[in-house]
mmCIF file with all atom_site columns, C-alpha atoms and ligand atoms in Angstrom:
data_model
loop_
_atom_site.group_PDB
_atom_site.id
_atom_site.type_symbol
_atom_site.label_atom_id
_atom_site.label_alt_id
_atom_site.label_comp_id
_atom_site.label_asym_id
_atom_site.label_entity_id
_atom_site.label_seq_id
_atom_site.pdbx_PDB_ins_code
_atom_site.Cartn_x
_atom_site.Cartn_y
_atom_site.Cartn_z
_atom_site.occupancy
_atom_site.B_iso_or_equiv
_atom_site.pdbx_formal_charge
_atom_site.auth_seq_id
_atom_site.auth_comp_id
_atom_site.auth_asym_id
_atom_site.auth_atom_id
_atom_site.pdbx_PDB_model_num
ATOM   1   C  CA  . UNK A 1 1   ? 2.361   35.783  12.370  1.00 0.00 ? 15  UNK A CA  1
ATOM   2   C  CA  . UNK A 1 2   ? 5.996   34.092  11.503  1.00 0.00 ? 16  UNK A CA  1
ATOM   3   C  CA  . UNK A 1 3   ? 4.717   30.991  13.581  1.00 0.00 ? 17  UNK A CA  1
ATOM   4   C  CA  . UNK A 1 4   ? 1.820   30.113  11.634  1.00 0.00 ? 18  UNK A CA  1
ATOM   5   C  CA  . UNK A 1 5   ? 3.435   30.261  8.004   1.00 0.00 ? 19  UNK A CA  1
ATOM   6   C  CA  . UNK A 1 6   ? 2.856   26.711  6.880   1.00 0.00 ? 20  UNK A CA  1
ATOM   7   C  CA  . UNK A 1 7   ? 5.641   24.227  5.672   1.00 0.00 ? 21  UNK A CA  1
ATOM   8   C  CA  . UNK A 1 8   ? 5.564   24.906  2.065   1.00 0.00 ? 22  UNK A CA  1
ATOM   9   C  CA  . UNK A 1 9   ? 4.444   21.490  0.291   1.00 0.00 ? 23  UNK A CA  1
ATOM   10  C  CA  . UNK A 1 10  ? 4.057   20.421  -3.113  1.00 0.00 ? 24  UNK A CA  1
ATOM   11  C  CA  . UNK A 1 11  ? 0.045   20.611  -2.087  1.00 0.00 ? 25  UNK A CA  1
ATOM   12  C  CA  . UNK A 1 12  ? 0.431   24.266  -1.910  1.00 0.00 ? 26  UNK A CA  1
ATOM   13  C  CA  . UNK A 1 13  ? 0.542   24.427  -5.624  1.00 0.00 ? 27  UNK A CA  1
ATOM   14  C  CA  . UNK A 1 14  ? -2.509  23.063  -6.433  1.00 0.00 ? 28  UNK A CA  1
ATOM   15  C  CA  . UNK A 1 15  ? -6.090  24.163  -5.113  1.00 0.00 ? 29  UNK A CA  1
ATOM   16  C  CA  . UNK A 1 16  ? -8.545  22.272  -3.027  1.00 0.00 ? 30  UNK A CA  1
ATOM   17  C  CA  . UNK A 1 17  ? -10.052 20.236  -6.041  1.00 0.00 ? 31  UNK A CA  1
ATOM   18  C  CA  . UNK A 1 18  ? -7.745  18.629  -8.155  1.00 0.00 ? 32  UNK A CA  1
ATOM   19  C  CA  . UNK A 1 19  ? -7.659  16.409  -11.320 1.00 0.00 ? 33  UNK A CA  1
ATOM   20  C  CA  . UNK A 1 20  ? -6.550  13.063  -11.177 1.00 0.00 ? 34  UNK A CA  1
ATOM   21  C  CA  . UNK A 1 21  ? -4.594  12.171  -14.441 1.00 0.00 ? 35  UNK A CA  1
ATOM   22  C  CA  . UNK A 1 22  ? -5.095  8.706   -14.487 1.00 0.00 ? 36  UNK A CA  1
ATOM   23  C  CA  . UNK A 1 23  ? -9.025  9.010   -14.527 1.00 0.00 ? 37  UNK A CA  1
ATOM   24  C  CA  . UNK A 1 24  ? -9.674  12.581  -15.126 1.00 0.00 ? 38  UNK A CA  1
ATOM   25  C  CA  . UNK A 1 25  ? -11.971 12.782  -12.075 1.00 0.00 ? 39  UNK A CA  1
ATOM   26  C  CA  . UNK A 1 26  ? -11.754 15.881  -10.205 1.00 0.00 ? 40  UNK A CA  1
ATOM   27  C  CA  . UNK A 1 27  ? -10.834 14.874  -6.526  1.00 0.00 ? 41  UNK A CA  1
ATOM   28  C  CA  . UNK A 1 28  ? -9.953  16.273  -3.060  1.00 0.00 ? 42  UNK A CA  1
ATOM   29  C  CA  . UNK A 1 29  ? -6.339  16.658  -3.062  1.00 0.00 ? 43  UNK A CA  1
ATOM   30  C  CA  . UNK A 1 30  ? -5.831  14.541  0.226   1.00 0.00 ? 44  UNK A CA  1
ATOM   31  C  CA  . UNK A 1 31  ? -6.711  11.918  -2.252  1.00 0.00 ? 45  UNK A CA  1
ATOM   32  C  CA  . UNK A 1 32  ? -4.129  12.759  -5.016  1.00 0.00 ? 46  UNK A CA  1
ATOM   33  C  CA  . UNK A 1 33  ? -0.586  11.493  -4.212  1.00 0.00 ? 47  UNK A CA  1
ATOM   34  C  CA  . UNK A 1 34  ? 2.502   13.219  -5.671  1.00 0.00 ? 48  UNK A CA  1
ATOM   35  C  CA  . UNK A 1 35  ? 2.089   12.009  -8.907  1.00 0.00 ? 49  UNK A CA  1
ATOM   36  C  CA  . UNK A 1 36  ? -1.902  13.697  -8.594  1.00 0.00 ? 50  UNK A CA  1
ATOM   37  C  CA  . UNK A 1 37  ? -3.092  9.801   -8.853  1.00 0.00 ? 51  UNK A CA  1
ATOM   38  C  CA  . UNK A 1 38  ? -6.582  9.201   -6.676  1.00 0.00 ? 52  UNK A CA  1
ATOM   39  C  CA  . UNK A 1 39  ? -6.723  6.472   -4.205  1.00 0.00 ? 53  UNK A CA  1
ATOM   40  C  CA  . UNK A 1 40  ? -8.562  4.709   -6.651  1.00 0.00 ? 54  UNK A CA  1
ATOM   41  C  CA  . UNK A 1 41  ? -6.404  4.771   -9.745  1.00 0.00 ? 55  UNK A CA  1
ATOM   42  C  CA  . UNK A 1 42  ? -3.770  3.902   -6.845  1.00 0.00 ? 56  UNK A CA  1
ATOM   43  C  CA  . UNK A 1 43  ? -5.535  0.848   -5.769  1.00 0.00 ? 57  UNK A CA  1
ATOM   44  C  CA  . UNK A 1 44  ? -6.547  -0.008  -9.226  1.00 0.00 ? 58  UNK A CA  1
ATOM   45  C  CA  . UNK A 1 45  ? -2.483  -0.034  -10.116 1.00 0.00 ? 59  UNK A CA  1
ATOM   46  C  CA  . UNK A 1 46  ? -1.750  -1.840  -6.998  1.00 0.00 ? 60  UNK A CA  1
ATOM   47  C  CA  . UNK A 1 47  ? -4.531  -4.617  -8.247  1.00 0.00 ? 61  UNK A CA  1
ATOM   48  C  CA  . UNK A 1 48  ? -2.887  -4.609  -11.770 1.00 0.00 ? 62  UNK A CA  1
ATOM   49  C  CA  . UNK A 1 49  ? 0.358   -5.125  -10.375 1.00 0.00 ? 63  UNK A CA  1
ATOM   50  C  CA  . UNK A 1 50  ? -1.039  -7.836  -8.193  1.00 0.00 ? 64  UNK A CA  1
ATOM   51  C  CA  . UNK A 1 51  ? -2.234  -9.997  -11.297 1.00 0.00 ? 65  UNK A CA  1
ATOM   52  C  CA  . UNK A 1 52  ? 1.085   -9.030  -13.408 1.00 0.00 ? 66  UNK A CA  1
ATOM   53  C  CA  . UNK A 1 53  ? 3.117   -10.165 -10.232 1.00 0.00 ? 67  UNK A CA  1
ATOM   54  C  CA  . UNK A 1 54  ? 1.337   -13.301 -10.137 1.00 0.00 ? 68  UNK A CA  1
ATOM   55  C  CA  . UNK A 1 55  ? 1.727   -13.940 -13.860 1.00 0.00 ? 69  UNK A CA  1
ATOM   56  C  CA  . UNK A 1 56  ? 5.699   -13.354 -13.189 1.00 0.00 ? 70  UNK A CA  1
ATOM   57  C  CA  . UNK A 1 57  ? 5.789   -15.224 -10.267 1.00 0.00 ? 71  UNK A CA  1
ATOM   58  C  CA  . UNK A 1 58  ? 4.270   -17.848 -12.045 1.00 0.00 ? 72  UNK A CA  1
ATOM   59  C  CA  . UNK A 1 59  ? 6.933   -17.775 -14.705 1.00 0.00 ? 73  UNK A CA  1
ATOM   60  C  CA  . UNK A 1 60  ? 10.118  -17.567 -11.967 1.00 0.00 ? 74  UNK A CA  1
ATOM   61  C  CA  . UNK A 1 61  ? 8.695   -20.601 -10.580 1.00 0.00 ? 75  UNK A CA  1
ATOM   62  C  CA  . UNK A 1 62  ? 7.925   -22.578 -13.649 1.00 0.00 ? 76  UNK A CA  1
ATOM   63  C  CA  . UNK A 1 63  ? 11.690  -21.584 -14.482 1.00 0.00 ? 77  UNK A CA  1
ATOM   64  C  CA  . UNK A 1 64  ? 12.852  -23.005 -11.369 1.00 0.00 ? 78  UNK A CA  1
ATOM   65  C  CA  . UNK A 1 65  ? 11.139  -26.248 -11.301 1.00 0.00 ? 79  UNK A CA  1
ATOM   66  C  CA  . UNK A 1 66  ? 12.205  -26.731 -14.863 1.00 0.00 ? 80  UNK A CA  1
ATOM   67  C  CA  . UNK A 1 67  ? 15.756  -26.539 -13.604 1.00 0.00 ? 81  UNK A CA  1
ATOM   68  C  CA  . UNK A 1 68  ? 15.061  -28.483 -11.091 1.00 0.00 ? 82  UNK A CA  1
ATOM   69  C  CA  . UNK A 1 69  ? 13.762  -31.160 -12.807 1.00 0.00 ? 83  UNK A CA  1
ATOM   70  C  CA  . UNK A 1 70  ? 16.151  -31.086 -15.552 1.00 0.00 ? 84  UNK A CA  1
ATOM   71  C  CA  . UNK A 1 71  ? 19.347  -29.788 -14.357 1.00 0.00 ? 85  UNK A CA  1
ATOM   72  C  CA  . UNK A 1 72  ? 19.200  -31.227 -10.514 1.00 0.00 ? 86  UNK A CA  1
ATOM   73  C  CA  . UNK A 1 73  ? 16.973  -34.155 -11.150 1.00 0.00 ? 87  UNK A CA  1
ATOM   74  C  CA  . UNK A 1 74  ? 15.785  -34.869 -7.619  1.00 0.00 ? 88  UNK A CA  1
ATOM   75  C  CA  . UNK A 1 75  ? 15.035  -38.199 -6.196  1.00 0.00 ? 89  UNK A CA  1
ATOM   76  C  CA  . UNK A 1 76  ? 11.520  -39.038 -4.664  1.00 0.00 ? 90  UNK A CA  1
ATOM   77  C  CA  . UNK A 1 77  ? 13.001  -38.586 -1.434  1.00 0.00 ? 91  UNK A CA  1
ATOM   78  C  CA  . UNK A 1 78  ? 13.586  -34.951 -1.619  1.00 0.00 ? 92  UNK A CA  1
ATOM   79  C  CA  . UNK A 1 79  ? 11.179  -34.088 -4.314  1.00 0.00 ? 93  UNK A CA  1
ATOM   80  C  CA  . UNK A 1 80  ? 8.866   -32.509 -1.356  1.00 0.00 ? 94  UNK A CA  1
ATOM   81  C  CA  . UNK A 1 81  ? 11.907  -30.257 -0.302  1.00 0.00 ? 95  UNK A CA  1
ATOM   82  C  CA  . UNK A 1 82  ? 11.913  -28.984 -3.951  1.00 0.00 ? 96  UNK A CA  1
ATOM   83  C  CA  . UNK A 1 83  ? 8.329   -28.361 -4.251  1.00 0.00 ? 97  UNK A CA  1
ATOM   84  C  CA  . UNK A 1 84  ? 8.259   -25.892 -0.888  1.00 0.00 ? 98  UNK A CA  1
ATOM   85  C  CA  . UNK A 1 85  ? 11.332  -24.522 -3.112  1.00 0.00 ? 99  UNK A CA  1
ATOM   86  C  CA  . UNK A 1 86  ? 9.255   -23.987 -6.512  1.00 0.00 ? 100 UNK A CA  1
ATOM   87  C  CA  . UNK A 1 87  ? 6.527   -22.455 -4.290  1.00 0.00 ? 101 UNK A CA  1
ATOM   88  C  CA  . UNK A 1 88  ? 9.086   -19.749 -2.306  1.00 0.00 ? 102 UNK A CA  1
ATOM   89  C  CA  . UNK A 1 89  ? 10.378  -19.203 -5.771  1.00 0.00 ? 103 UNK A CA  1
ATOM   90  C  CA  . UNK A 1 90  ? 6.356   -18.294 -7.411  1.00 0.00 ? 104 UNK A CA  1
ATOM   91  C  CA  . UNK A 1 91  ? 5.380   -16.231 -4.250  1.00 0.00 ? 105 UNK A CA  1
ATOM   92  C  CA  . UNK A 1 92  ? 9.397   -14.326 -3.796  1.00 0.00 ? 106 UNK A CA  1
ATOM   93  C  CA  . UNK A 1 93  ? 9.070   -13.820 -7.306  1.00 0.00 ? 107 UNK A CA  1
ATOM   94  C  CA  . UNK A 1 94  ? 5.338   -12.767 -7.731  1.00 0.00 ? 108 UNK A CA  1
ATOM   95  C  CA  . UNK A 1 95  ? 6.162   -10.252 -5.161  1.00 0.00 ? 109 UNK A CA  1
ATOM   96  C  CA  . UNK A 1 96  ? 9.173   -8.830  -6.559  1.00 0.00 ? 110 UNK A CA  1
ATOM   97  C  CA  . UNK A 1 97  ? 7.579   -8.640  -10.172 1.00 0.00 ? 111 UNK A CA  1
ATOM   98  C  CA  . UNK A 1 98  ? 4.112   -6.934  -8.610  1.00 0.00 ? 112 UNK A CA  1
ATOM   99  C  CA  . UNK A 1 99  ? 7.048   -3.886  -7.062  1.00 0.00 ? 113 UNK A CA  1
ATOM   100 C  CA  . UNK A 1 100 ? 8.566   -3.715  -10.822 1.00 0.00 ? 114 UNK A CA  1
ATOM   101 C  CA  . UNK A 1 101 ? 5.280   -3.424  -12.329 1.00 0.00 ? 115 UNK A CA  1
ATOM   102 C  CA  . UNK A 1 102 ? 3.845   -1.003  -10.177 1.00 0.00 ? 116 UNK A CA  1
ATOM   103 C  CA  . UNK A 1 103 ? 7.192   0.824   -9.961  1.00 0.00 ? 117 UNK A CA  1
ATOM   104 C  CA  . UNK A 1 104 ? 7.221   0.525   -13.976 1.00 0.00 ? 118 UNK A CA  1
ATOM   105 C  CA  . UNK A 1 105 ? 3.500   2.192   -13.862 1.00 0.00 ? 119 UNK A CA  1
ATOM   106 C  CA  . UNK A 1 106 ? 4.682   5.038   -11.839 1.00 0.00 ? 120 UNK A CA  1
ATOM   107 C  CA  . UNK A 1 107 ? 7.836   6.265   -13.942 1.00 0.00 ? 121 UNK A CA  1
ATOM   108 C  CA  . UNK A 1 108 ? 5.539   5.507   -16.951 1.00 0.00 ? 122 UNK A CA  1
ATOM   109 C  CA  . UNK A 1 109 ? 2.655   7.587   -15.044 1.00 0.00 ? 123 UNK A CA  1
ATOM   110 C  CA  . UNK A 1 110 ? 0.629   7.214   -17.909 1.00 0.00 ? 124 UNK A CA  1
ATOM   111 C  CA  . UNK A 1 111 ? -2.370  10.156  -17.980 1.00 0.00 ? 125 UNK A CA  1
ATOM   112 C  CA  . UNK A 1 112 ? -5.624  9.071   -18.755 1.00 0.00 ? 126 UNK A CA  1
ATOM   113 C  CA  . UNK A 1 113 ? -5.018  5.373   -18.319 1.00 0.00 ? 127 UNK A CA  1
ATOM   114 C  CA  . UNK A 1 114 ? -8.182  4.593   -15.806 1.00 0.00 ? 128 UNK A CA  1
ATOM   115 C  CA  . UNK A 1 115 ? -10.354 7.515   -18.015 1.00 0.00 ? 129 UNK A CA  1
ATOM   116 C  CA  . UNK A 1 116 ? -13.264 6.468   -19.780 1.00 0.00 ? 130 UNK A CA  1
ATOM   117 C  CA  . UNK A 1 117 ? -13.859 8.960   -22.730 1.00 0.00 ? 131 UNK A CA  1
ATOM   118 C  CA  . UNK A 1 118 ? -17.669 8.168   -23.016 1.00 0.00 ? 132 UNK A CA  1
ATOM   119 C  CA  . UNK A 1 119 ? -17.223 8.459   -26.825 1.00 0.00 ? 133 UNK A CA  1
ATOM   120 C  CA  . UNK A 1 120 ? -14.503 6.176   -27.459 1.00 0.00 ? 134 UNK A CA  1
ATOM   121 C  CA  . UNK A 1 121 ? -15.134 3.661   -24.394 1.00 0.00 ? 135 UNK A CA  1
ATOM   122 C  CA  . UNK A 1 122 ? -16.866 0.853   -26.605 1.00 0.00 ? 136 UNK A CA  1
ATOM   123 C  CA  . UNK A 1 123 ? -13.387 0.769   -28.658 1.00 0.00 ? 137 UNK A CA  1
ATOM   124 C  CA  . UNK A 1 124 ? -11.272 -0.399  -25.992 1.00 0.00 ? 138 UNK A CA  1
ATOM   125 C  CA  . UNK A 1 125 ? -7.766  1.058   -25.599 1.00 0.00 ? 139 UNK A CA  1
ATOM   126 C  CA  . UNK A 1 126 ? -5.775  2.383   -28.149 1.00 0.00 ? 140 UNK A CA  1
ATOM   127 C  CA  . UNK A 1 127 ? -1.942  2.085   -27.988 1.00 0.00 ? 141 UNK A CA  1
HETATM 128 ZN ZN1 . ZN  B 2 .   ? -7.987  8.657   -10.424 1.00 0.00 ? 211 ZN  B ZN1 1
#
């Protein structure tokens, strides 16, 4: 029947079972996004962004309070008012680094990266 013809997906093109490219694990493919990355390799990208963010955030911040202390040399009476400043600055800028980086890892959508060739895992990543 006309009704019952399904909205035609991107799903539609790939069966029941499908291969994750980040870890080469065949999963259900509610678990593969667009991109066919699991949940896991998802969450695993999400973590990596996390730390990467952190490290960037780190840097905006240590950036800021450097100008800060060089450039607008604050008295002791405000220098509390500039350190909730340096600390927006680290956790506005971790965020926004964590979205490049993941965002960065998407376009990239590097195949294989979360794989663990059993033959080649004691070498560590090659480039
Ligand atoms: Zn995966």
């Amino acid at each position: 029947m006309p009704e019952e013809r399904r909205r035609v997906s991107w799903r539609d093109r790939y069966p029941d079972e499908v291969t994750c490219v980040r870890c080469l694990q065949l999963r259900d493919q509610v678990d593969l996004d667009r991109l066919l990355w699991c949940t896991r390799c998802r969450a695993l990208a999400r973590n990596r962004a996390s730390w990467m963010g952190w490290l960037g955030g780190a840097l905006f911040g240590g950036g800021v309070a450097l100008y800060i202390w060089g450039v607008i040399q604050p008295t002791d009476l405000v220098v509390g008012g500039w350190i909730a400043t340096v600390v927006a600055a680290v956790w506005i800028g971790s965020k926004v680094a964590r979205e490049l980086v993941y965002g960065v890892m998407r376009i990239r959508n590097v195949h294989a990266a979360e794989a663990m060739p059993p033959d080649t895992a004691q070498e560590g990543p090659t480039p």
